[in-house]
Coordinates of N, CA and C in Angstrom, one line a residue:
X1 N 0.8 -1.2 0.0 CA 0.0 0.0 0.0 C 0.9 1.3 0.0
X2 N 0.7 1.9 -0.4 CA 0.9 3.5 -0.6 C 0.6 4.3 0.9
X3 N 1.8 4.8 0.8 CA 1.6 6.2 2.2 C 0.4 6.4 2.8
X4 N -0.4 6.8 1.7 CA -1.9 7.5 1.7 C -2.7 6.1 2.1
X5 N -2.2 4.8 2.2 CA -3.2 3.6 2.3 C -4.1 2.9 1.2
X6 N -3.9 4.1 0.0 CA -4.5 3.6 -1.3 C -3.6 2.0 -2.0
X7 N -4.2 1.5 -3.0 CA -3.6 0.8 -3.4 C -2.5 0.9 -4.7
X8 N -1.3 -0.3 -4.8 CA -0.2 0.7 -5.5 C -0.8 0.2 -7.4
X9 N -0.9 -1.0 -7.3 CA -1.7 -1.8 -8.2 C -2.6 -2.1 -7.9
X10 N -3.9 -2.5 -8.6 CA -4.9 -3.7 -8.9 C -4.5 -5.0 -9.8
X11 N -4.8 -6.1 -9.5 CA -4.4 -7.1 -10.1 C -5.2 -8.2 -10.0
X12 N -5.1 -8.8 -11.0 CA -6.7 -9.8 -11.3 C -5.9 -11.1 -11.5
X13 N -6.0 -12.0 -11.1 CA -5.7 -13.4 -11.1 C -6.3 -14.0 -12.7
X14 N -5.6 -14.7 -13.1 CA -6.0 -14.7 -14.5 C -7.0 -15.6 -14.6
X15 N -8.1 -15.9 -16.1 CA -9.1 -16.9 -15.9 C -8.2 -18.6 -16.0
X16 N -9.6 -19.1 -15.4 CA -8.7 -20.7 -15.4 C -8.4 -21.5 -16.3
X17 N -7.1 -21.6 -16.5 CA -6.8 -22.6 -17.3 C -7.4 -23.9 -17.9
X18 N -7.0 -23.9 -19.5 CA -7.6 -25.1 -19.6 C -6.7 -26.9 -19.1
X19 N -7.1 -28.0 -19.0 CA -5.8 -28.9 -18.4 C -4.9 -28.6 -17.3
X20 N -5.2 -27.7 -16.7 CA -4.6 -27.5 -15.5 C -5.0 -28.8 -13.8
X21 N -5.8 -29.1 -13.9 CA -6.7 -30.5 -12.9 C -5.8 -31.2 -12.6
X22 N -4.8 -31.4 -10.9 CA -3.9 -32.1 -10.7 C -2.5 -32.4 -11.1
X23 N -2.3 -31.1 -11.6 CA -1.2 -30.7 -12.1 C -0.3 -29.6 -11.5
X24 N 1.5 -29.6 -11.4 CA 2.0 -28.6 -11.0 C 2.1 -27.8 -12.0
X25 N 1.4 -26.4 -11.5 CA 1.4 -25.7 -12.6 C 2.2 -24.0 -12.2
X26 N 3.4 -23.8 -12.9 CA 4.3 -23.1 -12.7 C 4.6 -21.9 -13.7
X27 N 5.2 -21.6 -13.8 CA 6.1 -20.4 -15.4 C 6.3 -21.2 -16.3
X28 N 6.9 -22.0 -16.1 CA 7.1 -22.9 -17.2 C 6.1 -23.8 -17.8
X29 N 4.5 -23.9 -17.6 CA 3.4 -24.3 -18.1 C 2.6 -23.6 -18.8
X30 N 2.4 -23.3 -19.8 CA 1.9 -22.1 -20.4 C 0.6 -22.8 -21.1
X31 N -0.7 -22.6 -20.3 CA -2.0 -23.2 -20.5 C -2.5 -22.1 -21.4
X32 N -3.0 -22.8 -21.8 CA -4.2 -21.6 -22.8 C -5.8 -21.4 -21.9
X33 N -6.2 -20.5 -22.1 CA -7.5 -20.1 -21.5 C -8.5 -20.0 -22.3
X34 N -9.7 -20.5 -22.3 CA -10.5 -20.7 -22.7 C -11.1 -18.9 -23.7
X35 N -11.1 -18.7 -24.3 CA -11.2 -17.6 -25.1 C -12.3 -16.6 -24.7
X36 N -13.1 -17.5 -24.3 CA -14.5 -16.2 -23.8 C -14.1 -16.4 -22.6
X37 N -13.3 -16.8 -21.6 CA -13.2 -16.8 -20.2 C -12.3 -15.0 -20.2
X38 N -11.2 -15.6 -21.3 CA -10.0 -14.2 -21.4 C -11.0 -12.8 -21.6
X39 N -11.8 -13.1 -22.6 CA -13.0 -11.5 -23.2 C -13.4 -11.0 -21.8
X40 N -14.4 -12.0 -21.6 CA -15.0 -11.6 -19.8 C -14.4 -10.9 -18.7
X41 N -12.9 -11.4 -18.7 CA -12.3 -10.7 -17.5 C -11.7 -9.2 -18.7
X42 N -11.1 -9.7 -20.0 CA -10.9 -8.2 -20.4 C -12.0 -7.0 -20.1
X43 N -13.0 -7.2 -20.2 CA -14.0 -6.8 -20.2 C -14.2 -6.1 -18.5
X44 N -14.1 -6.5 -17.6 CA -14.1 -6.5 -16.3 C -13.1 -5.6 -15.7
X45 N -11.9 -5.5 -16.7 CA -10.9 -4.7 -16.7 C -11.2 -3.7 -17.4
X46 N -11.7 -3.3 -18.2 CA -11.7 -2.2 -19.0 C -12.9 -1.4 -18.3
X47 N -13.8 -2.4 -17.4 CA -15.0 -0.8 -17.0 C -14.2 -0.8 -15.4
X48 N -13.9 -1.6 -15.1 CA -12.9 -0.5 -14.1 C -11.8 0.2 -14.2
X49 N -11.1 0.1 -15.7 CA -10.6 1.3 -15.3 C -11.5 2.7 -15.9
X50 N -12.3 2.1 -16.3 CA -13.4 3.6 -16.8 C -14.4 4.1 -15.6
X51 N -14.3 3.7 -14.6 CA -15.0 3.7 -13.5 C -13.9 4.8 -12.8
X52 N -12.6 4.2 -12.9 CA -11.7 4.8 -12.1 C -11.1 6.4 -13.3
X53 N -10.9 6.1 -14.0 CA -10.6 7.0 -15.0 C -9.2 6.9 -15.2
X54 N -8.5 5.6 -15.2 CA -7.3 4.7 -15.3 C -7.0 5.2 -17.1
X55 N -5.1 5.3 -16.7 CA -5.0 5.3 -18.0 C -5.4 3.9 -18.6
X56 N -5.6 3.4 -19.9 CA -5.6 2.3 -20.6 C -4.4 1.5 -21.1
X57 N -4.0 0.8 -20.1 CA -2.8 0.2 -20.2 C -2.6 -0.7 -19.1
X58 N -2.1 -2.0 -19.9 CA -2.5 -3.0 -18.7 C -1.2 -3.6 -19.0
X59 N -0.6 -4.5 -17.7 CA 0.9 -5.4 -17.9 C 0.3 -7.2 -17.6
X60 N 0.9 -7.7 -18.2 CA 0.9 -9.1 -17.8 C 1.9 -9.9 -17.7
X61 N 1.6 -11.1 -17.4 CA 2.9 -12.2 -17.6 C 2.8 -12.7 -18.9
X62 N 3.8 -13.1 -19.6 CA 3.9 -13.6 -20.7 C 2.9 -14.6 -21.0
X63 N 3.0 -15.4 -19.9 CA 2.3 -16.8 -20.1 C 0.8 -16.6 -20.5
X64 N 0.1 -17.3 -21.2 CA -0.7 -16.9 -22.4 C -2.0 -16.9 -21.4
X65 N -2.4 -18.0 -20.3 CA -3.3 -17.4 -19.2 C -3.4 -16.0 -18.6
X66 N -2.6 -15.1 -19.0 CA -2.3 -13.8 -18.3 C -2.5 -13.3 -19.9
X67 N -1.5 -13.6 -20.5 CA -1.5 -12.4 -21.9 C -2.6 -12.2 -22.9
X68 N -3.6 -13.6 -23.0 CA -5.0 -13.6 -23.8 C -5.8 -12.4 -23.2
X69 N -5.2 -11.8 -22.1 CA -6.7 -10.9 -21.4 C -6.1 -9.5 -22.0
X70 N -4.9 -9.5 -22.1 CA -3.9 -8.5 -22.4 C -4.5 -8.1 -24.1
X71 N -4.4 -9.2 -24.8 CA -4.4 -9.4 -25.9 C -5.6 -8.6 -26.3
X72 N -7.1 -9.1 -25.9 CA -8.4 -8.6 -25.9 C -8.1 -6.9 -25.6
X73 N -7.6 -6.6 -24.8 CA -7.9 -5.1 -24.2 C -6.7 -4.7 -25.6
X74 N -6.0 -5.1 -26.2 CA -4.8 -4.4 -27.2 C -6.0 -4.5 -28.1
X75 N -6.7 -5.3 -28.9 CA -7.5 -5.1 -29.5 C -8.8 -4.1 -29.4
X76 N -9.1 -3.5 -28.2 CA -9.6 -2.4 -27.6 C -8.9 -1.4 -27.8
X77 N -8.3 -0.9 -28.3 CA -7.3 0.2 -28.0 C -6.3 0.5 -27.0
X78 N -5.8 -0.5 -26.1 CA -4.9 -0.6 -24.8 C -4.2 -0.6 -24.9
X79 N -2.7 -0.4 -24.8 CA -1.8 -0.3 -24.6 C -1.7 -1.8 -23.2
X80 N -0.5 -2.5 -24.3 CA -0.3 -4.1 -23.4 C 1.1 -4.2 -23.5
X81 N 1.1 -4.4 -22.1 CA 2.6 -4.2 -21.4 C 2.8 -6.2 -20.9
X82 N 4.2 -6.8 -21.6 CA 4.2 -8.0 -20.7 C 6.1 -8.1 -20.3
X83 N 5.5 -8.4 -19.1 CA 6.7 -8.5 -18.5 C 6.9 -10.2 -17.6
X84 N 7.8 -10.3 -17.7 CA 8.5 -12.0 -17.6 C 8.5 -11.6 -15.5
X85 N 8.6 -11.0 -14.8 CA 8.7 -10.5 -13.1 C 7.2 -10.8 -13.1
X86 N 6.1 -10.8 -13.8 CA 4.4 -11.3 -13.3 C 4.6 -12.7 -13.4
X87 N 5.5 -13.3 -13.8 CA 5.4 -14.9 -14.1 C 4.8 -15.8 -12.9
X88 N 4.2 -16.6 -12.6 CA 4.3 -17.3 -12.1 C 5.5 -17.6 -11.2
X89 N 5.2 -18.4 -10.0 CA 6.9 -19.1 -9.9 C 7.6 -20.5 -10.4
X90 N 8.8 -20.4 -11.0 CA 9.1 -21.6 -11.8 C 9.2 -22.5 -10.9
X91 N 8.5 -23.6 -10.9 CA 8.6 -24.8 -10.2 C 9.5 -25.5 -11.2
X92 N 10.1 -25.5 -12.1 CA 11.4 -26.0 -12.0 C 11.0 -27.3 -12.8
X93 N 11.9 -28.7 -12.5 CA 11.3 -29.9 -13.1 C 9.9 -30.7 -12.5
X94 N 9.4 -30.1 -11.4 CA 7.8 -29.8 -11.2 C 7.1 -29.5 -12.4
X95 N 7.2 -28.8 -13.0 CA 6.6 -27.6 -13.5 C 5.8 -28.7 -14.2
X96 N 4.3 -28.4 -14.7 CA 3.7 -29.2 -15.6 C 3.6 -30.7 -15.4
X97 N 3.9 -31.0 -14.3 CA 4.0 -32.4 -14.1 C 2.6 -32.7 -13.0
X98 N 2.2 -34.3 -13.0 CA 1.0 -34.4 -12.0 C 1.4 -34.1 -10.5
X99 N 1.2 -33.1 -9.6 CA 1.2 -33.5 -8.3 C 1.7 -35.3 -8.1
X100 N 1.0 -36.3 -8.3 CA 0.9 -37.1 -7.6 C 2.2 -38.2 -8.2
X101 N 2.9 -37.6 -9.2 CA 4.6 -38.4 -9.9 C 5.9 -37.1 -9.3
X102 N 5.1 -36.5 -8.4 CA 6.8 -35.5 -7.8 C 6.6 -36.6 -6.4
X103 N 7.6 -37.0 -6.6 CA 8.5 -37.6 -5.4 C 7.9 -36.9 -3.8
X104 N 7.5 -37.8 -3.1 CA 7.4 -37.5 -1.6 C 8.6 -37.1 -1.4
X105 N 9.5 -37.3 -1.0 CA 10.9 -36.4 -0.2 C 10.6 -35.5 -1.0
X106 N 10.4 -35.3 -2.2 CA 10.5 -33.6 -2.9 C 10.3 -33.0 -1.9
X107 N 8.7 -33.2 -2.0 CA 7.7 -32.2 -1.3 C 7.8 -32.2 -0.1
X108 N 8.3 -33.8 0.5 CA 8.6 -32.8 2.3 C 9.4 -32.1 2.6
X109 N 10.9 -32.5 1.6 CA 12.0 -31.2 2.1 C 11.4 -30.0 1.6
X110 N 10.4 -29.0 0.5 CA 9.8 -28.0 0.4 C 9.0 -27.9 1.1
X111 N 8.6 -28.4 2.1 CA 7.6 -28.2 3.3 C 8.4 -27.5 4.4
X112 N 9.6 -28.5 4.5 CA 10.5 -28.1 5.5 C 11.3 -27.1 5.8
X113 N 11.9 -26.7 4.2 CA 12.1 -25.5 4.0 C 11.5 -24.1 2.8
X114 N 10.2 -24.3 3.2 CA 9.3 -23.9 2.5 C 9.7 -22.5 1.4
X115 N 10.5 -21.6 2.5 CA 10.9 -20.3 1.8 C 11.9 -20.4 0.9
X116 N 12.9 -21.3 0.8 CA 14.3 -21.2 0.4 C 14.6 -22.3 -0.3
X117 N 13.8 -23.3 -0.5 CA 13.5 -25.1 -1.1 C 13.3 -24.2 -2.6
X118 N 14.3 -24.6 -3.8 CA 13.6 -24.3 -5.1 C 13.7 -26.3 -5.9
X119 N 12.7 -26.3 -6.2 CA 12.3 -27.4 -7.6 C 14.0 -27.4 -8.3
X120 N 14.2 -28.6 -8.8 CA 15.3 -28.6 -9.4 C 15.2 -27.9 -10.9
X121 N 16.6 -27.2 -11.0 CA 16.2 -26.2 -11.8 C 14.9 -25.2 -11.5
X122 N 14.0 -25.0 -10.6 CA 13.0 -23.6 -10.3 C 13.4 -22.6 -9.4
X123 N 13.0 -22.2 -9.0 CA 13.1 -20.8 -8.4 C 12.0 -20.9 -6.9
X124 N 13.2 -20.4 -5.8 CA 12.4 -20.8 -4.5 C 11.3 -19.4 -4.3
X125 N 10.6 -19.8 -2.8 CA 9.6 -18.5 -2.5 C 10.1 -17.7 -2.4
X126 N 11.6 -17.3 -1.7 CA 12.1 -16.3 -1.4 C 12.0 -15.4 -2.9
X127 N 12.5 -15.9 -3.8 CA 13.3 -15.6 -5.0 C 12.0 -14.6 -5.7
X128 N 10.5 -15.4 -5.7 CA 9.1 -15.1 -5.4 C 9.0 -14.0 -5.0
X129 N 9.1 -13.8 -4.0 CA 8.6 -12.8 -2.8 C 9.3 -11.6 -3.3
X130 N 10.7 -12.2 -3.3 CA 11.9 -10.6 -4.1 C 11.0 -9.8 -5.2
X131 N 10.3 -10.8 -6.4 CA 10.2 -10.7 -7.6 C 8.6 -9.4 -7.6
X132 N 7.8 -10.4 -6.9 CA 6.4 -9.7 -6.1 C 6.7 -8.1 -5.9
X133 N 7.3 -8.5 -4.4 CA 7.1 -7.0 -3.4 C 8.2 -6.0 -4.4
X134 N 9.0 -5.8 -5.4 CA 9.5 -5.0 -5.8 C 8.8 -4.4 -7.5
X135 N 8.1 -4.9 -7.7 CA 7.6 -5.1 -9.2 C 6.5 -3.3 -8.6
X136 N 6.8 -2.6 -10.1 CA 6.0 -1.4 -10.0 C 6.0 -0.6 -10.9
X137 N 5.9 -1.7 -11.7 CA 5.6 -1.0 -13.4 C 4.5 -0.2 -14.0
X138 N 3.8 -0.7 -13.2 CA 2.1 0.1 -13.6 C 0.8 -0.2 -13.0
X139 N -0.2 0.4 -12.9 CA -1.5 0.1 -12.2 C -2.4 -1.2 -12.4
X140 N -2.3 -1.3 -13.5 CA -3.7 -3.0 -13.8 C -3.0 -3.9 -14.3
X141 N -2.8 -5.0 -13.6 CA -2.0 -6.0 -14.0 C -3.1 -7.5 -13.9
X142 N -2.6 -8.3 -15.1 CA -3.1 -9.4 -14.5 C -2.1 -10.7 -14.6
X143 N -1.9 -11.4 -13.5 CA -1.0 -12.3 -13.1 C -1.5 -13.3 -12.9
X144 N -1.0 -13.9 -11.9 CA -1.0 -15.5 -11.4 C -1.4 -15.4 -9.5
X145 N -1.8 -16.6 -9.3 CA -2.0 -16.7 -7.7 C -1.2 -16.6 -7.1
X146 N -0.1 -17.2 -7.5 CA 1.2 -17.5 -6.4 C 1.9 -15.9 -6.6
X147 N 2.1 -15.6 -7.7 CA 2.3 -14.3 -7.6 C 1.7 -13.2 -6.5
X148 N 0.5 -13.0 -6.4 CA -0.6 -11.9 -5.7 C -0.2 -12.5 -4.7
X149 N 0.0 -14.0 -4.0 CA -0.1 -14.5 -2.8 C 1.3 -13.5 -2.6
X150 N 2.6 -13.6 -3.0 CA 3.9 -13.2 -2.6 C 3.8 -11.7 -2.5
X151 N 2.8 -11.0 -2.9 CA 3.1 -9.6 -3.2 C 2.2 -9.1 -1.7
X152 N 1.5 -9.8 -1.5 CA 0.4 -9.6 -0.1 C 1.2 -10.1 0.9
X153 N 2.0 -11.1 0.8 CA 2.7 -11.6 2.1 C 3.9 -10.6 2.3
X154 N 4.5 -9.9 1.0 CA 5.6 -9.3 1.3 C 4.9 -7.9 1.9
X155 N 4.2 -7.4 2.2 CA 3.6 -6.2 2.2 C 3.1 -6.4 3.9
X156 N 2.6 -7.6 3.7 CA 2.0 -8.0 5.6 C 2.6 -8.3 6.3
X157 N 3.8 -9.3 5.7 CA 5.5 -9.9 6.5 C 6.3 -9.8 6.2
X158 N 7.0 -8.1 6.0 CA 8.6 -8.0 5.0 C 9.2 -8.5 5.8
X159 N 9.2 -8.7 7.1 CA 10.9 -9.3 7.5 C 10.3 -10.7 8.3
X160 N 9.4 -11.7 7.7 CA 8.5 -12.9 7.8 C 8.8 -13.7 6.7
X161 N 9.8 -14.8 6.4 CA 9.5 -15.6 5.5 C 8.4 -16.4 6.1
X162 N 7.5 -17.3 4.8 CA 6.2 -17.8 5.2 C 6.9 -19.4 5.4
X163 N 6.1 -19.6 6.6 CA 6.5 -21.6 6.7 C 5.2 -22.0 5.8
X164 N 4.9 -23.7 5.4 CA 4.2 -24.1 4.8 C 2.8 -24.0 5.1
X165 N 2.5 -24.6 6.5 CA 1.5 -24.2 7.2 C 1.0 -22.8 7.1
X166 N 1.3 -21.5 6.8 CA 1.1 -20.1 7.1 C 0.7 -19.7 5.6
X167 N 1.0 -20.5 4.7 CA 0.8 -19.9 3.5 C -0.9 -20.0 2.9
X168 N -1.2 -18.9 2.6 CA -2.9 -18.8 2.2 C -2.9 -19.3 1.1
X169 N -4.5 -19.6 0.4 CA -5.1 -19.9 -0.4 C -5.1 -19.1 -1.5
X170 N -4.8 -19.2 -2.7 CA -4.8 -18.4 -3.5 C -6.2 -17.6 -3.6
X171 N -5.8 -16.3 -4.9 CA -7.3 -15.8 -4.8 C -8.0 -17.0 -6.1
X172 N -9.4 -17.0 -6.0 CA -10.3 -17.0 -7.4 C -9.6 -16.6 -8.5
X173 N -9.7 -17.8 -9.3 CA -9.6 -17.1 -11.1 C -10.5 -15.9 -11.0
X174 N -9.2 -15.4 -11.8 CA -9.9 -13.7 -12.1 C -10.7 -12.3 -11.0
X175 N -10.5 -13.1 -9.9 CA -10.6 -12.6 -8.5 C -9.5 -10.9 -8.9
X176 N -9.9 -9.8 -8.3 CA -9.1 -8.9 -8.3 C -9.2 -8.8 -7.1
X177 N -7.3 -7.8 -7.2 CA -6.7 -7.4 -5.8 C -6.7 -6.3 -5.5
X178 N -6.5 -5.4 -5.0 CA -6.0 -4.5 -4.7 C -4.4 -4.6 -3.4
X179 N -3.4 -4.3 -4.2 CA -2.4 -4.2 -3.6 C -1.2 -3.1 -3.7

């Protein structure tokens, strides 16, 4: 939050993936969204920022769950900003794989050390949290859950890394934030 207590960004959790059901799903999974799912939330973006009187210009993460909404509003006349820092976090050789074929010790040593544990080859929470609480490119963004989750925790616990147990629920597809 901002001095004033206002918010620094808004940011909308992107719509749900298609194939995503039981799967680790990271930066490195690049799902496609259902096409009228991406319109709807474009749509959802564009009368708030006409509500607010927002310039027209929105940032995303590359990954095409984030960029289809982007895409819609550039076809509106928007100005579409993507930047690779909204990414998801790389889960590494996780990434795109079933939950239920990653290895038990994986997952308990990333329990254990929840903040600082990265996926072989991924990128740990800490690395997350850096990537979140510094990012300040522009006002409407739409991203990822784990993202929004790291940018709220760094804001509520800057000098708190999160244990496994402490970590919240992501928001709702297409849920907006204000952060």
């Amino acid at each position: 939050m901002s001095a004033d207590g206002s918010a620094d960004i808004t940011v909308w959790r992107h719509p749900r993936p298609e194939g995503a059901t039981g799967l680790c799903v990271g930066a490195r999974c690049d799902l496609p969204v259902e096409r009228r799912r991406a319109k709807r939330l474009a749509r959802r973006i564009q009368a708030h920022a006409r509500r607010l009187r927002l310039p027209h210009e929105v940032w995303t993460s590359p990954l095409r769950r984030c960029a289809d909404v982007g895409r819609w509003l550039k076809r509106w006349g928007w100005r579409h900003r993507v930047d690779a820092a909204l990414a998801e976090i790389d889960f590494g050789a996780w990434d795109g794989r079933p939950w239920a074929e990653i290895p038990k010790d994986e997952i308990d040593a990333w329990v254990a050390d929840f903040a600082r544990f990265a996926p072989a080859g991924g990128e740990s929470l800490t690395a997350l949290l850096e990537r979140a609480s510094t990012w300040s490119r522009g006002a409407l963004v739409v991203s990822h859950g784990g993202w929004m989750l790291a940018r709220r925790w760094g804001q509520e616990h800057p000098d708190a890394p999160p244990q496994a147990d402490q970590w919240p629920r992501p928001p709702a597809y297409s849920e907006r934030w204000e952060l």
